[in-house]
């Protein structure tokens, strides 16, 4: 509990995107949107991404996509993606009629994690794990995938970091610095601030 956060680990680990509404769509709907043109020629692929949660990562993939207008797109800009916007207007906006605090940005996700998106920008892949899990396992995700809030992502694309994250040393560290869920069988919670940002990564020599 006295382990301090290390400067070199800051701005690397993040909880995933929190939707806050029914933005997810099935694969057939996504294919239709992706094939649908917009008057100004922009592609709906800008705002239709693959959605990924814990089940997708280590269970049976759901084959689900998500409408995502990012953390700062205005309503006018979002409306230029006609079919995804109309879907959000029909399915998401009514949900927020009961929560006035969200009505002003109803087309955006509740917590779109702009810091995470900025850190992942330009990476060909990034590491992810399930936030609540009995077993600590990691997998690679690619940029067209939007990780949801059930995941923790690491903005690194190198095999060395991935190997260290999978190591027994890091697992023991994460179990000691994370928080236990109510039932031991359910596992423990991996949090970016306590499990990753405090972890002293080894610094091997070139020979090692």
PDB file of C-alpha atoms in Angstrom:
ATOM      1  CA  UNK A   1       0.000   0.000   0.000  1.00  0.00           C
ATOM      2  CA  UNK A   2       3.014   2.316   0.325  1.00  0.00           C
ATOM      3  CA  UNK A   3       4.213   1.756  -3.250  1.00  0.00           C
ATOM      4  CA  UNK A   4       4.338   5.099  -5.021  1.00  0.00           C
ATOM      5  CA  UNK A   5       3.365   5.860  -8.589  1.00  0.00           C
ATOM      6  CA  UNK A   6       6.354   6.060 -10.911  1.00  0.00           C
ATOM      7  CA  UNK A   7       6.741   8.948 -13.331  1.00  0.00           C
ATOM      8  CA  UNK A   8       7.804   6.702 -16.221  1.00  0.00           C
ATOM      9  CA  UNK A   9       4.575   4.678 -15.936  1.00  0.00           C
ATOM     10  CA  UNK A  10       2.145   7.601 -15.984  1.00  0.00           C
ATOM     11  CA  UNK A  11      -0.128   8.127 -18.992  1.00  0.00           C
ATOM     12  CA  UNK A  12       0.295   4.527 -20.172  1.00  0.00           C
ATOM     13  CA  UNK A  13      -2.465   2.450 -18.513  1.00  0.00           C
ATOM     14  CA  UNK A  14      -6.160   3.317 -18.831  1.00  0.00           C
ATOM     15  CA  UNK A  15      -9.605   1.954 -18.153  1.00  0.00           C
ATOM     16  CA  UNK A  16     -11.558   1.540 -21.375  1.00  0.00           C
ATOM     17  CA  UNK A  17     -14.432   3.537 -22.803  1.00  0.00           C
ATOM     18  CA  UNK A  18     -17.703   3.710 -20.844  1.00  0.00           C
ATOM     19  CA  UNK A  19     -20.693   3.776 -23.207  1.00  0.00           C
ATOM     20  CA  UNK A  20     -23.484   5.094 -21.017  1.00  0.00           C
ATOM     21  CA  UNK A  21     -26.090   4.097 -23.598  1.00  0.00           C
ATOM     22  CA  UNK A  22     -27.064   1.486 -26.224  1.00  0.00           C
ATOM     23  CA  UNK A  23     -24.363   2.372 -28.758  1.00  0.00           C
ATOM     24  CA  UNK A  24     -23.477  -1.246 -29.590  1.00  0.00           C
ATOM     25  CA  UNK A  25     -24.811  -2.743 -32.833  1.00  0.00           C
ATOM     26  CA  UNK A  26     -24.801  -6.223 -34.322  1.00  0.00           C
ATOM     27  CA  UNK A  27     -22.490  -7.167 -37.169  1.00  0.00           C
ATOM     28  CA  UNK A  28     -25.205  -7.028 -39.831  1.00  0.00           C
ATOM     29  CA  UNK A  29     -26.170  -3.474 -38.856  1.00  0.00           C
ATOM     30  CA  UNK A  30     -22.508  -2.487 -38.832  1.00  0.00           C
ATOM     31  CA  UNK A  31     -21.936  -3.893 -42.335  1.00  0.00           C
ATOM     32  CA  UNK A  32     -24.933  -1.948 -43.604  1.00  0.00           C
ATOM     33  CA  UNK A  33     -23.637   1.268 -42.066  1.00  0.00           C
ATOM     34  CA  UNK A  34     -20.147   0.712 -43.455  1.00  0.00           C
ATOM     35  CA  UNK A  35     -21.564   0.210 -46.933  1.00  0.00           C
ATOM     36  CA  UNK A  36     -23.807   3.277 -46.701  1.00  0.00           C
ATOM     37  CA  UNK A  37     -22.346   6.396 -48.394  1.00  0.00           C
ATOM     38  CA  UNK A  38     -22.533   9.935 -47.037  1.00  0.00           C
ATOM     39  CA  UNK A  39     -23.185  12.994 -49.235  1.00  0.00           C
ATOM     40  CA  UNK A  40     -19.748  14.505 -48.548  1.00  0.00           C
ATOM     41  CA  UNK A  41     -17.947  11.209 -49.179  1.00  0.00           C
ATOM     42  CA  UNK A  42     -16.785  10.556 -45.617  1.00  0.00           C
ATOM     43  CA  UNK A  43     -16.721   6.922 -44.514  1.00  0.00           C
ATOM     44  CA  UNK A  44     -18.889   5.592 -41.703  1.00  0.00           C
ATOM     45  CA  UNK A  45     -15.856   3.514 -40.804  1.00  0.00           C
ATOM     46  CA  UNK A  46     -14.683   6.611 -38.938  1.00  0.00           C
ATOM     47  CA  UNK A  47     -17.421   6.109 -36.337  1.00  0.00           C
ATOM     48  CA  UNK A  48     -18.255   2.376 -36.530  1.00  0.00           C
ATOM     49  CA  UNK A  49     -15.656   0.356 -34.631  1.00  0.00           C
ATOM     50  CA  UNK A  50     -15.309  -3.164 -33.261  1.00  0.00           C
ATOM     51  CA  UNK A  51     -16.412  -3.281 -29.620  1.00  0.00           C
ATOM     52  CA  UNK A  52     -14.394  -5.350 -27.175  1.00  0.00           C
ATOM     53  CA  UNK A  53     -15.188  -6.382 -23.597  1.00  0.00           C
ATOM     54  CA  UNK A  54     -13.936  -9.164 -21.352  1.00  0.00           C
ATOM     55  CA  UNK A  55     -15.971 -11.843 -23.090  1.00  0.00           C
ATOM     56  CA  UNK A  56     -14.585 -10.838 -26.481  1.00  0.00           C
ATOM     57  CA  UNK A  57     -11.041 -10.854 -25.139  1.00  0.00           C
ATOM     58  CA  UNK A  58     -10.924 -14.283 -23.489  1.00  0.00           C
ATOM     59  CA  UNK A  59     -14.288 -15.930 -24.130  1.00  0.00           C
ATOM     60  CA  UNK A  60     -16.532 -16.435 -27.131  1.00  0.00           C
ATOM     61  CA  UNK A  61     -16.384 -13.232 -29.233  1.00  0.00           C
ATOM     62  CA  UNK A  62     -19.767 -11.498 -29.513  1.00  0.00           C
ATOM     63  CA  UNK A  63     -19.139 -10.135 -33.040  1.00  0.00           C
ATOM     64  CA  UNK A  64     -20.446  -6.740 -31.959  1.00  0.00           C
ATOM     65  CA  UNK A  65     -19.571  -3.244 -33.208  1.00  0.00           C
ATOM     66  CA  UNK A  66     -20.172   0.178 -31.689  1.00  0.00           C
ATOM     67  CA  UNK A  67     -21.166   3.624 -32.893  1.00  0.00           C
ATOM     68  CA  UNK A  68     -18.535   6.019 -31.558  1.00  0.00           C
ATOM     69  CA  UNK A  69     -18.413   9.750 -32.302  1.00  0.00           C
ATOM     70  CA  UNK A  70     -15.334  10.231 -30.154  1.00  0.00           C
ATOM     71  CA  UNK A  71     -14.771  12.539 -27.176  1.00  0.00           C
ATOM     72  CA  UNK A  72     -15.197  15.935 -28.859  1.00  0.00           C
ATOM     73  CA  UNK A  73     -17.275  15.664 -32.033  1.00  0.00           C
ATOM     74  CA  UNK A  74     -20.125  18.176 -32.140  1.00  0.00           C
ATOM     75  CA  UNK A  75     -23.687  17.144 -32.912  1.00  0.00           C
ATOM     76  CA  UNK A  76     -23.449  18.864 -36.298  1.00  0.00           C
ATOM     77  CA  UNK A  77     -20.278  16.937 -37.139  1.00  0.00           C
ATOM     78  CA  UNK A  78     -21.766  13.653 -35.934  1.00  0.00           C
ATOM     79  CA  UNK A  79     -24.864  14.184 -38.104  1.00  0.00           C
ATOM     80  CA  UNK A  80     -22.653  14.093 -41.224  1.00  0.00           C
ATOM     81  CA  UNK A  81     -22.368  10.325 -40.595  1.00  0.00           C
ATOM     82  CA  UNK A  82     -25.988   9.896 -41.527  1.00  0.00           C
ATOM     83  CA  UNK A  83     -26.910   6.291 -40.776  1.00  0.00           C
ATOM     84  CA  UNK A  84     -24.870   5.916 -37.547  1.00  0.00           C
ATOM     85  CA  UNK A  85     -26.240   9.252 -36.319  1.00  0.00           C
ATOM     86  CA  UNK A  86     -29.836   8.287 -37.084  1.00  0.00           C
ATOM     87  CA  UNK A  87     -29.307   5.022 -35.221  1.00  0.00           C
ATOM     88  CA  UNK A  88     -27.980   6.903 -32.180  1.00  0.00           C
ATOM     89  CA  UNK A  89     -30.819   9.392 -32.381  1.00  0.00           C
ATOM     90  CA  UNK A  90     -33.401   6.602 -32.405  1.00  0.00           C
ATOM     91  CA  UNK A  91     -31.830   4.364 -29.748  1.00  0.00           C
ATOM     92  CA  UNK A  92     -29.549   6.477 -27.540  1.00  0.00           C
ATOM     93  CA  UNK A  93     -31.190   9.885 -27.286  1.00  0.00           C
ATOM     94  CA  UNK A  94     -34.443   8.545 -25.756  1.00  0.00           C
ATOM     95  CA  UNK A  95     -32.442   6.869 -22.971  1.00  0.00           C
ATOM     96  CA  UNK A  96     -30.930  10.219 -22.018  1.00  0.00           C
ATOM     97  CA  UNK A  97     -34.267  12.002 -21.876  1.00  0.00           C
ATOM     98  CA  UNK A  98     -34.458  10.653 -18.314  1.00  0.00           C
ATOM     99  CA  UNK A  99     -30.978  11.984 -17.455  1.00  0.00           C
ATOM    100  CA  UNK A 100     -30.890  15.699 -18.353  1.00  0.00           C
ATOM    101  CA  UNK A 101     -27.197  16.031 -17.474  1.00  0.00           C
ATOM    102  CA  UNK A 102     -26.377  13.860 -20.513  1.00  0.00           C
ATOM    103  CA  UNK A 103     -28.784  15.428 -22.988  1.00  0.00           C
ATOM    104  CA  UNK A 104     -26.333  18.108 -24.089  1.00  0.00           C
ATOM    105  CA  UNK A 105     -23.906  15.447 -25.390  1.00  0.00           C
ATOM    106  CA  UNK A 106     -26.224  12.466 -25.891  1.00  0.00           C
ATOM    107  CA  UNK A 107     -24.478  11.323 -29.121  1.00  0.00           C
ATOM    108  CA  UNK A 108     -21.147  10.827 -27.302  1.00  0.00           C
ATOM    109  CA  UNK A 109     -20.227   8.085 -24.869  1.00  0.00           C
ATOM    110  CA  UNK A 110     -20.475   8.897 -21.184  1.00  0.00           C
ATOM    111  CA  UNK A 111     -16.725   8.504 -20.579  1.00  0.00           C
ATOM    112  CA  UNK A 112     -14.949   8.334 -23.946  1.00  0.00           C
ATOM    113  CA  UNK A 113     -11.473   8.412 -22.345  1.00  0.00           C
ATOM    114  CA  UNK A 114      -9.760  11.084 -24.473  1.00  0.00           C
ATOM    115  CA  UNK A 115      -6.437  10.510 -22.680  1.00  0.00           C
ATOM    116  CA  UNK A 116      -6.545   6.833 -23.590  1.00  0.00           C
ATOM    117  CA  UNK A 117      -7.337   7.600 -27.227  1.00  0.00           C
ATOM    118  CA  UNK A 118      -4.481  10.102 -27.446  1.00  0.00           C
ATOM    119  CA  UNK A 119      -2.024   7.600 -25.954  1.00  0.00           C
ATOM    120  CA  UNK A 120      -3.120   4.831 -28.349  1.00  0.00           C
ATOM    121  CA  UNK A 121      -3.058   7.036 -31.459  1.00  0.00           C
ATOM    122  CA  UNK A 122      -0.519   5.777 -33.979  1.00  0.00           C
ATOM    123  CA  UNK A 123       0.133   2.441 -32.268  1.00  0.00           C
ATOM    124  CA  UNK A 124      -0.306  -0.632 -34.498  1.00  0.00           C
ATOM    125  CA  UNK A 125      -1.466  -2.619 -31.453  1.00  0.00           C
ATOM    126  CA  UNK A 126      -1.845  -2.306 -27.684  1.00  0.00           C
ATOM    127  CA  UNK A 127      -2.120  -4.671 -24.719  1.00  0.00           C
ATOM    128  CA  UNK A 128      -5.352  -5.252 -22.805  1.00  0.00           C
ATOM    129  CA  UNK A 129      -6.580  -7.275 -19.840  1.00  0.00           C
ATOM    130  CA  UNK A 130      -9.922  -7.797 -18.115  1.00  0.00           C
ATOM    131  CA  UNK A 131     -10.248  -5.385 -15.180  1.00  0.00           C
ATOM    132  CA  UNK A 132     -11.975  -7.923 -12.881  1.00  0.00           C
ATOM    133  CA  UNK A 133     -10.598 -11.416 -13.279  1.00  0.00           C
ATOM    134  CA  UNK A 134      -9.533 -14.511 -11.391  1.00  0.00           C
ATOM    135  CA  UNK A 135      -6.636 -15.061 -13.815  1.00  0.00           C
ATOM    136  CA  UNK A 136      -4.432 -12.218 -15.074  1.00  0.00           C
ATOM    137  CA  UNK A 137      -4.063 -12.654 -18.829  1.00  0.00           C
ATOM    138  CA  UNK A 138      -3.181 -10.160 -21.552  1.00  0.00           C
ATOM    139  CA  UNK A 139      -3.951  -9.936 -25.258  1.00  0.00           C
ATOM    140  CA  UNK A 140      -3.138  -7.656 -28.182  1.00  0.00           C
ATOM    141  CA  UNK A 141      -5.837  -5.402 -29.657  1.00  0.00           C
ATOM    142  CA  UNK A 142      -5.661  -3.353 -32.853  1.00  0.00           C
ATOM    143  CA  UNK A 143      -6.605   0.317 -33.494  1.00  0.00           C
ATOM    144  CA  UNK A 144      -9.993  -0.412 -35.085  1.00  0.00           C
ATOM    145  CA  UNK A 145     -11.091  -1.898 -31.753  1.00  0.00           C
ATOM    146  CA  UNK A 146     -12.653   0.196 -28.985  1.00  0.00           C
ATOM    147  CA  UNK A 147     -12.005  -1.374 -25.548  1.00  0.00           C
ATOM    148  CA  UNK A 148     -14.867  -0.891 -23.113  1.00  0.00           C
ATOM    149  CA  UNK A 149     -14.742  -0.131 -19.395  1.00  0.00           C
ATOM    150  CA  UNK A 150     -14.422  -3.825 -18.492  1.00  0.00           C
ATOM    151  CA  UNK A 151     -10.852  -3.689 -19.812  1.00  0.00           C
ATOM    152  CA  UNK A 152      -7.607  -2.015 -18.831  1.00  0.00           C
ATOM    153  CA  UNK A 153      -5.362  -1.136 -21.770  1.00  0.00           C
ATOM    154  CA  UNK A 154      -1.636  -0.418 -21.890  1.00  0.00           C
ATOM    155  CA  UNK A 155      -0.440   2.043 -24.534  1.00  0.00           C
ATOM    156  CA  UNK A 156       2.604   0.010 -25.542  1.00  0.00           C
ATOM    157  CA  UNK A 157       3.151  -2.116 -28.641  1.00  0.00           C
ATOM    158  CA  UNK A 158       6.469  -3.850 -27.859  1.00  0.00           C
ATOM    159  CA  UNK A 159       6.927  -7.523 -27.042  1.00  0.00           C
ATOM    160  CA  UNK A 160       9.129  -6.743 -24.032  1.00  0.00           C
ATOM    161  CA  UNK A 161       6.382  -4.895 -22.151  1.00  0.00           C
ATOM    162  CA  UNK A 162       3.894  -7.599 -23.107  1.00  0.00           C
ATOM    163  CA  UNK A 163       6.211 -10.284 -21.751  1.00  0.00           C
ATOM    164  CA  UNK A 164       6.731  -8.457 -18.461  1.00  0.00           C
ATOM    165  CA  UNK A 165       2.980  -7.956 -18.035  1.00  0.00           C
ATOM    166  CA  UNK A 166       2.528 -11.723 -18.472  1.00  0.00           C
ATOM    167  CA  UNK A 167       5.291 -12.545 -16.003  1.00  0.00           C
ATOM    168  CA  UNK A 168       4.699 -14.172 -12.634  1.00  0.00           C
ATOM    169  CA  UNK A 169       6.424 -11.200 -10.978  1.00  0.00           C
ATOM    170  CA  UNK A 170       3.924  -8.711 -12.388  1.00  0.00           C
ATOM    171  CA  UNK A 171       0.977 -10.959 -11.553  1.00  0.00           C
ATOM    172  CA  UNK A 172       2.083 -11.203  -7.913  1.00  0.00           C
ATOM    173  CA  UNK A 173       2.615  -7.434  -7.812  1.00  0.00           C
ATOM    174  CA  UNK A 174      -0.846  -6.811  -9.280  1.00  0.00           C
ATOM    175  CA  UNK A 175      -2.505  -9.171  -6.804  1.00  0.00           C
ATOM    176  CA  UNK A 176      -0.760  -7.405  -3.919  1.00  0.00           C
ATOM    177  CA  UNK A 177      -1.578  -3.876  -5.097  1.00  0.00           C
ATOM    178  CA  UNK A 178      -5.010  -4.521  -6.607  1.00  0.00           C
ATOM    179  CA  UNK A 179      -8.233  -5.004  -4.685  1.00  0.00           C
ATOM    180  CA  UNK A 180      -9.912  -8.313  -3.940  1.00  0.00           C
ATOM    181  CA  UNK A 181     -13.461  -8.765  -5.185  1.00  0.00           C
ATOM    182  CA  UNK A 182     -16.132  -9.816  -2.701  1.00  0.00           C
ATOM    183  CA  UNK A 183     -15.706 -13.522  -3.438  1.00  0.00           C
ATOM    184  CA  UNK A 184     -12.188 -14.896  -3.854  1.00  0.00           C
ATOM    185  CA  UNK A 185     -13.452 -17.070  -6.710  1.00  0.00           C
ATOM    186  CA  UNK A 186     -14.303 -13.927  -8.684  1.00  0.00           C
ATOM    187  CA  UNK A 187     -10.687 -12.797  -8.640  1.00  0.00           C
ATOM    188  CA  UNK A 188      -9.277  -9.316  -8.139  1.00  0.00           C
ATOM    189  CA  UNK A 189      -9.425  -5.863  -9.663  1.00  0.00           C
ATOM    190  CA  UNK A 190      -6.538  -4.596 -11.794  1.00  0.00           C
ATOM    191  CA  UNK A 191      -6.368  -0.812 -11.571  1.00  0.00           C
ATOM    192  CA  UNK A 192      -4.012   1.398 -13.618  1.00  0.00           C
ATOM    193  CA  UNK A 193      -2.963   3.601 -10.696  1.00  0.00           C
ATOM    194  CA  UNK A 194      -2.124   0.933  -8.128  1.00  0.00           C
ATOM    195  CA  UNK A 195      -1.199  -2.127 -10.218  1.00  0.00           C
ATOM    196  CA  UNK A 196       0.607  -0.638 -13.224  1.00  0.00           C
ATOM    197  CA  UNK A 197       1.795   2.852 -12.338  1.00  0.00           C
ATOM    198  CA  UNK A 198       3.580   1.592  -9.209  1.00  0.00           C
ATOM    199  CA  UNK A 199       5.255  -1.383 -10.901  1.00  0.00           C
ATOM    200  CA  UNK A 200       9.059  -1.029 -11.265  1.00  0.00           C
ATOM    201  CA  UNK A 201       9.740  -2.447 -14.713  1.00  0.00           C
ATOM    202  CA  UNK A 202      13.136  -4.152 -14.944  1.00  0.00           C
ATOM    203  CA  UNK A 203      15.699  -2.423 -17.130  1.00  0.00           C
ATOM    204  CA  UNK A 204      17.696  -5.151 -18.858  1.00  0.00           C
ATOM    205  CA  UNK A 205      21.015  -4.627 -20.601  1.00  0.00           C
ATOM    206  CA  UNK A 206      21.307  -5.290 -24.340  1.00  0.00           C
ATOM    207  CA  UNK A 207      22.899  -8.665 -23.589  1.00  0.00           C
ATOM    208  CA  UNK A 208      20.053  -9.662 -21.280  1.00  0.00           C
TER     209      UNK A 208
END
